[in-house]
Short mmCIF file of C-alpha atoms in Angstrom, two decimals:
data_model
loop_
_atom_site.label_atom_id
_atom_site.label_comp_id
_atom_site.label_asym_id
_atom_site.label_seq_id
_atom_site.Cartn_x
_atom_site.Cartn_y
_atom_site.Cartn_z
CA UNK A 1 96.81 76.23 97.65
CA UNK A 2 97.51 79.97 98.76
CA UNK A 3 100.97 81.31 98.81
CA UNK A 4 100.97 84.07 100.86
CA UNK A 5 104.06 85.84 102.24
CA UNK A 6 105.36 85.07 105.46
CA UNK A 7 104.98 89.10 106.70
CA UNK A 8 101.61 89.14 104.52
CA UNK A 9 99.39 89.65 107.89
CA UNK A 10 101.40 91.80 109.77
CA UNK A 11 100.07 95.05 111.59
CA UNK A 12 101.80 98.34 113.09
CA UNK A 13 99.01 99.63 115.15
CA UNK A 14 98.46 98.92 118.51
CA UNK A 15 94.77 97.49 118.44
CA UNK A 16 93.13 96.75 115.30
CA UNK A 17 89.68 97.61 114.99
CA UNK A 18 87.19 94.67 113.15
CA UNK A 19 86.94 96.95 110.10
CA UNK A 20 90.79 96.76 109.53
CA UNK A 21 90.80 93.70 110.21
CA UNK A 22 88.23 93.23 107.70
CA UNK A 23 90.61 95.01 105.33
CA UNK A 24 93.31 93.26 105.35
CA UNK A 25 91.66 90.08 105.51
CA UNK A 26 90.03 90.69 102.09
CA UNK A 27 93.09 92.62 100.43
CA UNK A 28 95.62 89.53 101.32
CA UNK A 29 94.03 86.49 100.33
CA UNK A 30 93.49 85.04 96.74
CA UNK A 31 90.78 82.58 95.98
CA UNK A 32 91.43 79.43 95.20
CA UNK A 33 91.81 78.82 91.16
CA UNK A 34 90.63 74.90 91.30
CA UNK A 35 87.72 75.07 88.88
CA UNK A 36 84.65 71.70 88.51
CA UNK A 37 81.54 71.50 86.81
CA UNK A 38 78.75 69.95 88.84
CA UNK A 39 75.66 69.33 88.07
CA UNK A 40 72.79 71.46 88.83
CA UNK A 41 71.14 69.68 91.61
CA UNK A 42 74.61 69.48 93.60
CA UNK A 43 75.24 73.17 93.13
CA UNK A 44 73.19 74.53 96.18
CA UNK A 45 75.57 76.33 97.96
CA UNK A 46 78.31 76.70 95.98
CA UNK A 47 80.59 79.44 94.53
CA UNK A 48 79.68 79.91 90.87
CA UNK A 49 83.11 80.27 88.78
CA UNK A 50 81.89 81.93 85.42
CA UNK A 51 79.19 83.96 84.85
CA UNK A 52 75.87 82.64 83.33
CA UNK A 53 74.56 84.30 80.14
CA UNK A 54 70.97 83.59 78.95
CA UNK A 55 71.13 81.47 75.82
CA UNK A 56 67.01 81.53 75.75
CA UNK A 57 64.50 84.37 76.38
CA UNK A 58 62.64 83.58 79.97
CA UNK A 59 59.82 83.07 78.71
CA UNK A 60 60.64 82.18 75.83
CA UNK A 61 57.55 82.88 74.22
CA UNK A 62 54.55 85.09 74.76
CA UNK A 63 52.17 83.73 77.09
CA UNK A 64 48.63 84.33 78.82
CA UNK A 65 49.76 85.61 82.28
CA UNK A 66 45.58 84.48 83.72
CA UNK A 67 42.86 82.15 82.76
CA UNK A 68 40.58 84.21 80.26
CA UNK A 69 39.95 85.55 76.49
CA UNK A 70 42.98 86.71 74.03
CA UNK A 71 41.81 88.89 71.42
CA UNK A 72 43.24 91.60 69.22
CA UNK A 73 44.34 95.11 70.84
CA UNK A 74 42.34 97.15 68.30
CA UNK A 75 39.67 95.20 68.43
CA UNK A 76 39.30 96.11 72.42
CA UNK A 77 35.66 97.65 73.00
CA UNK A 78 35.69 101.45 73.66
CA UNK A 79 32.41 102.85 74.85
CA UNK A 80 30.27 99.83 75.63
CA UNK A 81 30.05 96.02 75.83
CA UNK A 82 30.72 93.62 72.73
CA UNK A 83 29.66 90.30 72.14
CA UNK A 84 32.70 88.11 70.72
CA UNK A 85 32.53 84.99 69.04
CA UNK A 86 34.88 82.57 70.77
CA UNK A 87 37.05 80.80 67.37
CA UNK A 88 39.33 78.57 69.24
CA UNK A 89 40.34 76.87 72.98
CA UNK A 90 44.37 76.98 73.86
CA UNK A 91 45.60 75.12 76.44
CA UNK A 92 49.27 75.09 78.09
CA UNK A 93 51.42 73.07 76.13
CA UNK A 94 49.06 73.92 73.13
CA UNK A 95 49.13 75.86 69.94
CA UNK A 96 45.89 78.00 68.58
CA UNK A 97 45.06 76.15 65.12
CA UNK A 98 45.25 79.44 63.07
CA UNK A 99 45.82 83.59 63.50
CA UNK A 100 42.91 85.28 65.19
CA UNK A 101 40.32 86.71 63.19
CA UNK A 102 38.66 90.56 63.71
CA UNK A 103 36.42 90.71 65.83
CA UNK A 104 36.66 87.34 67.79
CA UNK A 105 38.16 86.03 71.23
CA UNK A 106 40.22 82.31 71.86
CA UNK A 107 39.73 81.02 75.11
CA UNK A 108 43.26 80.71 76.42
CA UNK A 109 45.00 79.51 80.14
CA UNK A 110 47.95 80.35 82.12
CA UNK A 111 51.06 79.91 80.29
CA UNK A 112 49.77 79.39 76.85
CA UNK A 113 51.16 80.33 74.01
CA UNK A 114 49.51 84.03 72.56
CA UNK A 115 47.53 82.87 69.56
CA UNK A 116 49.38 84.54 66.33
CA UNK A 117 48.03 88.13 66.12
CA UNK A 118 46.32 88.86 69.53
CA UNK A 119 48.11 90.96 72.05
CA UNK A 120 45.97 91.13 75.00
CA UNK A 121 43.80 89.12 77.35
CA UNK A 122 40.75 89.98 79.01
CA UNK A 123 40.47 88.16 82.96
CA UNK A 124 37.85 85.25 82.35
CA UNK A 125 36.19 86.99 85.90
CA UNK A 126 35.63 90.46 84.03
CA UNK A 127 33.65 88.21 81.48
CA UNK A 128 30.04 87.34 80.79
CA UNK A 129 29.02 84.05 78.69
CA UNK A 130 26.74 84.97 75.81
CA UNK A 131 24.56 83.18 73.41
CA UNK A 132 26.19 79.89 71.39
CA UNK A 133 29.28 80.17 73.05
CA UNK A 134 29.76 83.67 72.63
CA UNK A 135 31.56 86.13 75.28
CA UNK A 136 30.75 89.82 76.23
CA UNK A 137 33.61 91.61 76.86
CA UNK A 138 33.76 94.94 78.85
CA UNK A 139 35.15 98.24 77.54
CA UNK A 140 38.42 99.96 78.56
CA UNK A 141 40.85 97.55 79.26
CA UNK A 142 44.34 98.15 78.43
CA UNK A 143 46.28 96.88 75.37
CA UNK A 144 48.46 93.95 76.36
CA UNK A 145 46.96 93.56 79.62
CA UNK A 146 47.86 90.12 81.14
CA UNK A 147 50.32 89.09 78.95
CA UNK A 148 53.81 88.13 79.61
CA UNK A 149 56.23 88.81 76.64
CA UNK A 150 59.12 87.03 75.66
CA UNK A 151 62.06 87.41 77.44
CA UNK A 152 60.19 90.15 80.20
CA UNK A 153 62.26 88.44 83.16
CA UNK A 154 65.70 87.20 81.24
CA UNK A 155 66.87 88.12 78.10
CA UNK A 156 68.40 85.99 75.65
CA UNK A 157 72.50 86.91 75.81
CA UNK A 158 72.18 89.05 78.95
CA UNK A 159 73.89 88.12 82.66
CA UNK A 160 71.32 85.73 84.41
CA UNK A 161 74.04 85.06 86.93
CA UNK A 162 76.97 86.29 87.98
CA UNK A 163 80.66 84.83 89.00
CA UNK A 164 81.00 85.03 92.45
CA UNK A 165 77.44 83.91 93.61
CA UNK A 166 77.04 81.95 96.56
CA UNK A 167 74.46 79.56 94.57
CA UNK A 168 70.92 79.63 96.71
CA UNK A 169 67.47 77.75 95.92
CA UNK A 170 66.20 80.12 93.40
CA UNK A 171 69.93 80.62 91.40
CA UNK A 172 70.16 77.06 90.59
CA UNK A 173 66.18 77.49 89.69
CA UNK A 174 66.79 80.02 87.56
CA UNK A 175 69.34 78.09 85.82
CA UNK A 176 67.15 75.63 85.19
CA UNK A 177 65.09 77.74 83.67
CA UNK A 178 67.36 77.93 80.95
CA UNK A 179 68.03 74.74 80.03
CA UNK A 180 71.37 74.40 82.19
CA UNK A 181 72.19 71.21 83.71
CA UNK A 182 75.99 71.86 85.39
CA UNK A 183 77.52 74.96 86.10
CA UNK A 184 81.20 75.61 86.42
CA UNK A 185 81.91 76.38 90.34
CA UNK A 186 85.01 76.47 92.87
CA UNK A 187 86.55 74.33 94.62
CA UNK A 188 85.29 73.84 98.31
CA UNK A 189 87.72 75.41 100.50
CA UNK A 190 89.63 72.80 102.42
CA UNK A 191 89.82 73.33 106.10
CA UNK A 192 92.25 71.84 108.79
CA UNK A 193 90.73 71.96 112.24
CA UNK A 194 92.39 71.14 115.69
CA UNK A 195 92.38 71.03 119.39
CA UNK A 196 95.42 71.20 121.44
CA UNK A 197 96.79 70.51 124.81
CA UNK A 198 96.95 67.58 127.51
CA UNK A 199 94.05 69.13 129.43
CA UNK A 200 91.05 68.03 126.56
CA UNK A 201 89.55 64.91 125.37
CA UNK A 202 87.36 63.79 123.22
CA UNK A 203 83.50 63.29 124.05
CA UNK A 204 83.07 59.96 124.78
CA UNK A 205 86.84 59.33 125.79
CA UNK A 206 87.52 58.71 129.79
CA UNK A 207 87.83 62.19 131.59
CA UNK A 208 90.18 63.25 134.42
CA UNK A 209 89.05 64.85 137.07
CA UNK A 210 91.37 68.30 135.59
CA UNK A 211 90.34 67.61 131.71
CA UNK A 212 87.41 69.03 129.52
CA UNK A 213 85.44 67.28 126.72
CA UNK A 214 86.38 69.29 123.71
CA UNK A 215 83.81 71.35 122.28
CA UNK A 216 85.22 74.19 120.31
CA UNK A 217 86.33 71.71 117.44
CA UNK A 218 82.88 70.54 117.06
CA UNK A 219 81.86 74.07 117.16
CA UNK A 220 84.28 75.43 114.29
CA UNK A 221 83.52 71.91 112.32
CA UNK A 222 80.02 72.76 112.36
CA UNK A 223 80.25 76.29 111.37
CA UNK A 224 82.64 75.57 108.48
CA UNK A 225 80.44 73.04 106.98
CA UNK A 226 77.58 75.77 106.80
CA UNK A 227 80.33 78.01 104.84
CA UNK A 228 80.78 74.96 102.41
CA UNK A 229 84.12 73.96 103.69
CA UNK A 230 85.52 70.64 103.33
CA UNK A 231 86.78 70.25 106.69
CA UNK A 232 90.13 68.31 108.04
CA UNK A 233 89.52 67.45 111.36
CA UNK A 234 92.96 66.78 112.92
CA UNK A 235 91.49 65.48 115.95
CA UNK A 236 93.18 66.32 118.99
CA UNK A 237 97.25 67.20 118.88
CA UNK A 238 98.90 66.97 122.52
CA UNK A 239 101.41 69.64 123.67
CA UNK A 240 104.47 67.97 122.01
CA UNK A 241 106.32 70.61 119.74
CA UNK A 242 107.98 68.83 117.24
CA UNK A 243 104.79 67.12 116.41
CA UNK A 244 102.73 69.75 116.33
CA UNK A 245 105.12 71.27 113.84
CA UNK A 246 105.01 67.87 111.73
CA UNK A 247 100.71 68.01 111.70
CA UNK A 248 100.62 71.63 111.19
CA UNK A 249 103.53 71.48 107.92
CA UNK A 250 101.23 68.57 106.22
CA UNK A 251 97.80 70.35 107.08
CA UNK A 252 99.63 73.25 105.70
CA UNK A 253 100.44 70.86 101.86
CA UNK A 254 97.03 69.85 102.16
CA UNK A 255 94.63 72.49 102.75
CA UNK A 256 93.88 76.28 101.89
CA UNK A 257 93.56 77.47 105.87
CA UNK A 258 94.39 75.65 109.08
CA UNK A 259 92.29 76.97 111.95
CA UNK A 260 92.33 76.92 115.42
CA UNK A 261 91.13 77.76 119.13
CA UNK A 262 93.41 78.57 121.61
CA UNK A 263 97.09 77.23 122.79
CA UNK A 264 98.46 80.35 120.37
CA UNK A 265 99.41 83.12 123.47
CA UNK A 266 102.99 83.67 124.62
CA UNK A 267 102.80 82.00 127.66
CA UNK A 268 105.34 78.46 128.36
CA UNK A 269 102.71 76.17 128.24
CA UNK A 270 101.16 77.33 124.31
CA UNK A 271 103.03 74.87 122.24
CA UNK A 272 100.90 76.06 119.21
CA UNK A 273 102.94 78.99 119.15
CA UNK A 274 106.38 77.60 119.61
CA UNK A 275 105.52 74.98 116.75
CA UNK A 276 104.28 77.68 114.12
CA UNK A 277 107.15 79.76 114.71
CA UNK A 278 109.36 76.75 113.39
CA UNK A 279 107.94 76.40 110.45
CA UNK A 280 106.39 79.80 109.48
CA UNK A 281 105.42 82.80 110.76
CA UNK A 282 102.77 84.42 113.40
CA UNK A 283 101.71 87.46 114.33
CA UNK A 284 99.32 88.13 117.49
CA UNK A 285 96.54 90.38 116.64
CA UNK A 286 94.98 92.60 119.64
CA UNK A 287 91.85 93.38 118.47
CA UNK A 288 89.04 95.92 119.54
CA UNK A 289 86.87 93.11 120.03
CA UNK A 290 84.74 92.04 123.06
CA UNK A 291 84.46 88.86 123.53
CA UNK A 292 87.76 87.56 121.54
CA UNK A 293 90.41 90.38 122.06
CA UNK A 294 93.30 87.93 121.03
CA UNK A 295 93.56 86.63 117.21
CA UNK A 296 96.32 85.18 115.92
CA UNK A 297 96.93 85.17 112.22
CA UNK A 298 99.96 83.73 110.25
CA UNK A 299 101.49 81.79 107.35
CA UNK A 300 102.87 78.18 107.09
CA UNK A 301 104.54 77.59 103.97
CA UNK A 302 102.14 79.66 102.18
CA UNK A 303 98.88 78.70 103.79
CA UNK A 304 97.17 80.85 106.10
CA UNK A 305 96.85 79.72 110.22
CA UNK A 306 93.97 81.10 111.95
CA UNK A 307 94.30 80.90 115.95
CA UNK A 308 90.71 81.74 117.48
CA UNK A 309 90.42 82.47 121.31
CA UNK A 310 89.81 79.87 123.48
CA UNK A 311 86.39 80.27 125.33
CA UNK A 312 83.50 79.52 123.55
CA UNK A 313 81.54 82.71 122.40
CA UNK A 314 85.07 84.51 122.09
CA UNK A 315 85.70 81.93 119.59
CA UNK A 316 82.53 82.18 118.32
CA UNK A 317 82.43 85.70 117.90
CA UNK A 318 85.85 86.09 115.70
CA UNK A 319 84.68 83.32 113.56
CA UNK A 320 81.81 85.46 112.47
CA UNK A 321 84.30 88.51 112.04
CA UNK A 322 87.53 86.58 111.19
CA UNK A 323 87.46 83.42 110.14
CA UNK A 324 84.03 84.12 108.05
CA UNK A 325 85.60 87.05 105.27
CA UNK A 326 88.71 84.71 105.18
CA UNK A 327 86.82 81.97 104.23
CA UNK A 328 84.39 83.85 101.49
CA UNK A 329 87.00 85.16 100.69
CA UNK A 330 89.41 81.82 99.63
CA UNK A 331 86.01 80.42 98.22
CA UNK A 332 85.98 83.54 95.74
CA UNK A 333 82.77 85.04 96.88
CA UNK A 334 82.21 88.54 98.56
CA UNK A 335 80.92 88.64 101.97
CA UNK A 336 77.60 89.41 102.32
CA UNK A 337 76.23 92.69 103.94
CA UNK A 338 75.04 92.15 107.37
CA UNK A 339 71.68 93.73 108.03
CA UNK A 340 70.73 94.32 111.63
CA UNK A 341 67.42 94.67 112.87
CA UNK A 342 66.70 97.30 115.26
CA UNK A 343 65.41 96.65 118.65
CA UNK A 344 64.61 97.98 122.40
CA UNK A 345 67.13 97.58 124.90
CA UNK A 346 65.64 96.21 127.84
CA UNK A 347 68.79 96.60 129.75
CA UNK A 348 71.27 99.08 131.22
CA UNK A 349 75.07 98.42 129.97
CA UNK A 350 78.41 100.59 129.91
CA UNK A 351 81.64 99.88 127.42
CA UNK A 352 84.83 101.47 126.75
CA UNK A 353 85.13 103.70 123.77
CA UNK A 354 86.89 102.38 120.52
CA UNK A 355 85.68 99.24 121.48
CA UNK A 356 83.07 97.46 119.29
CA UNK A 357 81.09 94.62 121.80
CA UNK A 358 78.35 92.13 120.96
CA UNK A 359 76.28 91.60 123.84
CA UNK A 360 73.92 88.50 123.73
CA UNK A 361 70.40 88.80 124.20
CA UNK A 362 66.61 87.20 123.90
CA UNK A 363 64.18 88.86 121.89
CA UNK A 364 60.88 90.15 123.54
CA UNK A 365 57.48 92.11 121.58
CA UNK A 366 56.87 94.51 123.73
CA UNK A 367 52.96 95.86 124.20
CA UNK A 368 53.13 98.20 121.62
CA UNK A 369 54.75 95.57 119.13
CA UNK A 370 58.54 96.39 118.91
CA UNK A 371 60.73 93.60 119.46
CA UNK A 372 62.79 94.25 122.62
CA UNK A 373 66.44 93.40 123.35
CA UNK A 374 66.92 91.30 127.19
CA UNK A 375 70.77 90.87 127.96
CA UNK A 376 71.70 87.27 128.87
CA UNK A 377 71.92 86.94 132.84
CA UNK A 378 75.58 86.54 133.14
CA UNK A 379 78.70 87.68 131.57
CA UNK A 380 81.37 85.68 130.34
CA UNK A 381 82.81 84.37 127.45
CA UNK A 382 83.11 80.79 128.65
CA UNK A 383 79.31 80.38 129.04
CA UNK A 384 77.97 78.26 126.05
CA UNK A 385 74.29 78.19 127.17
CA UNK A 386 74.42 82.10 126.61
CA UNK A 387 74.52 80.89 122.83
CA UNK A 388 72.45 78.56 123.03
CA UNK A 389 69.46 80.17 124.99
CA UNK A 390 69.94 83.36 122.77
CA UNK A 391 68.23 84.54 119.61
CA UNK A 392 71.62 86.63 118.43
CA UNK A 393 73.84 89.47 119.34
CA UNK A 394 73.05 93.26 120.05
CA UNK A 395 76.28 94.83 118.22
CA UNK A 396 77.49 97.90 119.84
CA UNK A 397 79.41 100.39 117.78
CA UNK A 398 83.08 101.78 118.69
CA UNK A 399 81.60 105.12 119.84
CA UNK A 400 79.07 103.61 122.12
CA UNK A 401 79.48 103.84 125.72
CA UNK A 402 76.46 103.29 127.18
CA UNK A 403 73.38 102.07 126.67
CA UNK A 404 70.25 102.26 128.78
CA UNK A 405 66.34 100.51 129.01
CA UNK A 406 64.77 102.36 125.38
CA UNK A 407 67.75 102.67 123.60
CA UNK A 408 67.62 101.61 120.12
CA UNK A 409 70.13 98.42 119.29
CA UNK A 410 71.29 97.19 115.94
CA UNK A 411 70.60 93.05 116.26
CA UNK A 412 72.43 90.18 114.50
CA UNK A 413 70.03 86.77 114.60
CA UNK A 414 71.84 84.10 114.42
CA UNK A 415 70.51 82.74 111.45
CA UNK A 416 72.36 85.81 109.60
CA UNK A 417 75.90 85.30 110.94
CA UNK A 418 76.22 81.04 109.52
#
């Protein structure tokens, strides 16, 4: 588990902009050391712990890269058509039965092995059949045309892949590729996720007239599990002090973060608050955020509390730009670069300065093809079916105050933020 300091989170500044908190985020967490092999067809998705060095040439031989004719460079016709005389038939899987001769083609396929002595391979399309199985070939192609050489993609002893890889589809196929069946990756990060207060219950569980199914646990859950978290779900934890104090001190032995919507503010009534500061240490981050202004960050007995806002997309939103980099972060990997797409506002909009806002909004092609931006109907961070009937978030920078129909908008999908 993380030890972290008690004062390890703390910030002098008024407001914190998302690139400080960013900062700090990444400068004041460790990963986690655990280290397990797994084998390669459970590695999807997780943090490799070691680099991967080739120990074969991909390919490991040289092979036909097309269906067609291998014959000797020199022997390549200059000024006019040859007739070859085919000596041999190689397969993939196969070996030719002997060394080329001068003067003669082997019919070869994709992937086979180069016959001993020929370098290059003529398209079987670019040739004619001749008489008694001979083949004219056509002048002018170039030496070691359509051939793949040993160890062209990965080279035997070189980095195939690198510590610190969030593992996708083709990594693990590339390790394959090499004859590796486990690979040496981190731990899952283990995640302790609650809900708080008298006035939520569980779907499914009889509702008050004054209570709310709980949602935002379900939310984070989900979202965590995408991250490849191992997630503690601590259920709901009513507003009694000195038990929230008891959950949050185990969660805090047996996991790496323990995170959080809501209940964290300084009002009577947020327990979460009055609990933490019993057994660790909190500090309340104002951040230059729209939605989710109020983070809370803070350390119990060495493990890091995160305390998201309560309404929906607020809570949404600093997950992406919070609780996301922490989370990379404890898992060992580096967060990866966010690439918007730019798109047409179709909407008029005005912000504060030194604010950075993510507005949410439909994509539209317009009639001359670009992809234009349509704010959702309402405002408010409470509104789930503004995430839901969305296609992402229009992100507008600190120094942007307004924005009006035509303006070009840098666009987060979805799909890129989880």
């Amino acid at each position: 588990m993380a030890q972290l300091s008690d004062d390890c989170f703390a910030f002098g500044g008024p407001v914190m902009r998302v690139d400080e908190a960013l900062s700090i985020i990444r400068s004041r967490l460790t990963p986690i050391e655990d280290i397990e092999n797994v084998k390669l067809s459970k590695a999807d998705g997780r943090i490799l712990a070691a680099d991967v060095i080739a120990p074969i040439n991909i390919p490991s031989f040289m092979n036909s890269a097309v269906d067609g004719y291998a014959v000797r460079g020199e022997d390549v016709p200059g000024g006019e058509a040859r007739v070859f005389k085919v000596q041999d038939r190689v397969a993939a899987g196969a070996s030719a039965r002997g060394e080329i001769l001068p003067g003669h083609a082997i019919r070869i396929f994709t992937g086979a092995p180069m016959p001993a002595g020929a370098d290059t391979v003529y398209m079987q399309e670019d040739v004619k059949l001749a008489e008694d199985g001979a083949v004219l070939l056509p002048p002018g192609l170039a030496r070691g045309a359509n051939v793949r050489l040993a160890g062209e993609d990965i080279s035997q002893g070189s980095g195939a892949l690198p510590k610190g890889r969030l593992l996708r589809p083709q990594d693990v196929a590339l390790a394959a590729a090499l004859g590796v069946t486990e690979l040496a990756v981190r731990r899952r990060p283990r995640v302790a996720v609650f809900s708080t207060g008298d006035e939520v219950v569980a779907p499914g569980e009889e509702r008050t007239a004054s209570q709310l199914f709980d949602s935002n646990r379900t939310m984070l859950g989900a979202m965590l599990r995408r991250l490849g978290c191992e997630v503690i779900d601590l259920g709901i934890l009513r507003d009694d002090r000195v038990a929230l104090a008891a959950a949050l001190k185990q969660a805090a032995r047996d996991c790496d973060l323990i995170l959080t919507t809501g209940g964290v503010s300084t009002g009577e009534e947020d327990h979460v608050k009055a609990a933490i500061e019993t057994i660790g240490s909190l500090v309340l981050w104002r951040m230059a955020i729209k939605p989710g202004r109020a983070v809370t960050m803070g350390v119990i007995d060495g493990t890091p509390f995160i305390g998201l806002p309560g309404n929906p997309v607020a809570g949404f939103v600093t997950f992406i730009y919070v609780a996301r980099p922490a989370i990379l972060t404890l898992a060992g990997t580096t967060l990866p670069k966010l690439v918007p797409l730019r798109v047409r506002a179709q909407f008029d909009y005005r912000k504060k300065t030194g604010r950075r806002e993510y507005i949410r909004v439909t994509l539209e092609q317009g009639p001359d093809g670009v992809f234009e931006a349509l704010k959702f109907s309402r405002d408010g961070a409470a509104l789930l079916s503004s995430l839901v009937t969305t296609d992402g978030l229009a992100e507008l920078e600190e120094n942007v105050t307004t924005v009006e129909p035509g303006d070009m908008l840098s666009f987060l999908p979805y799909s890129s933020l989880l």
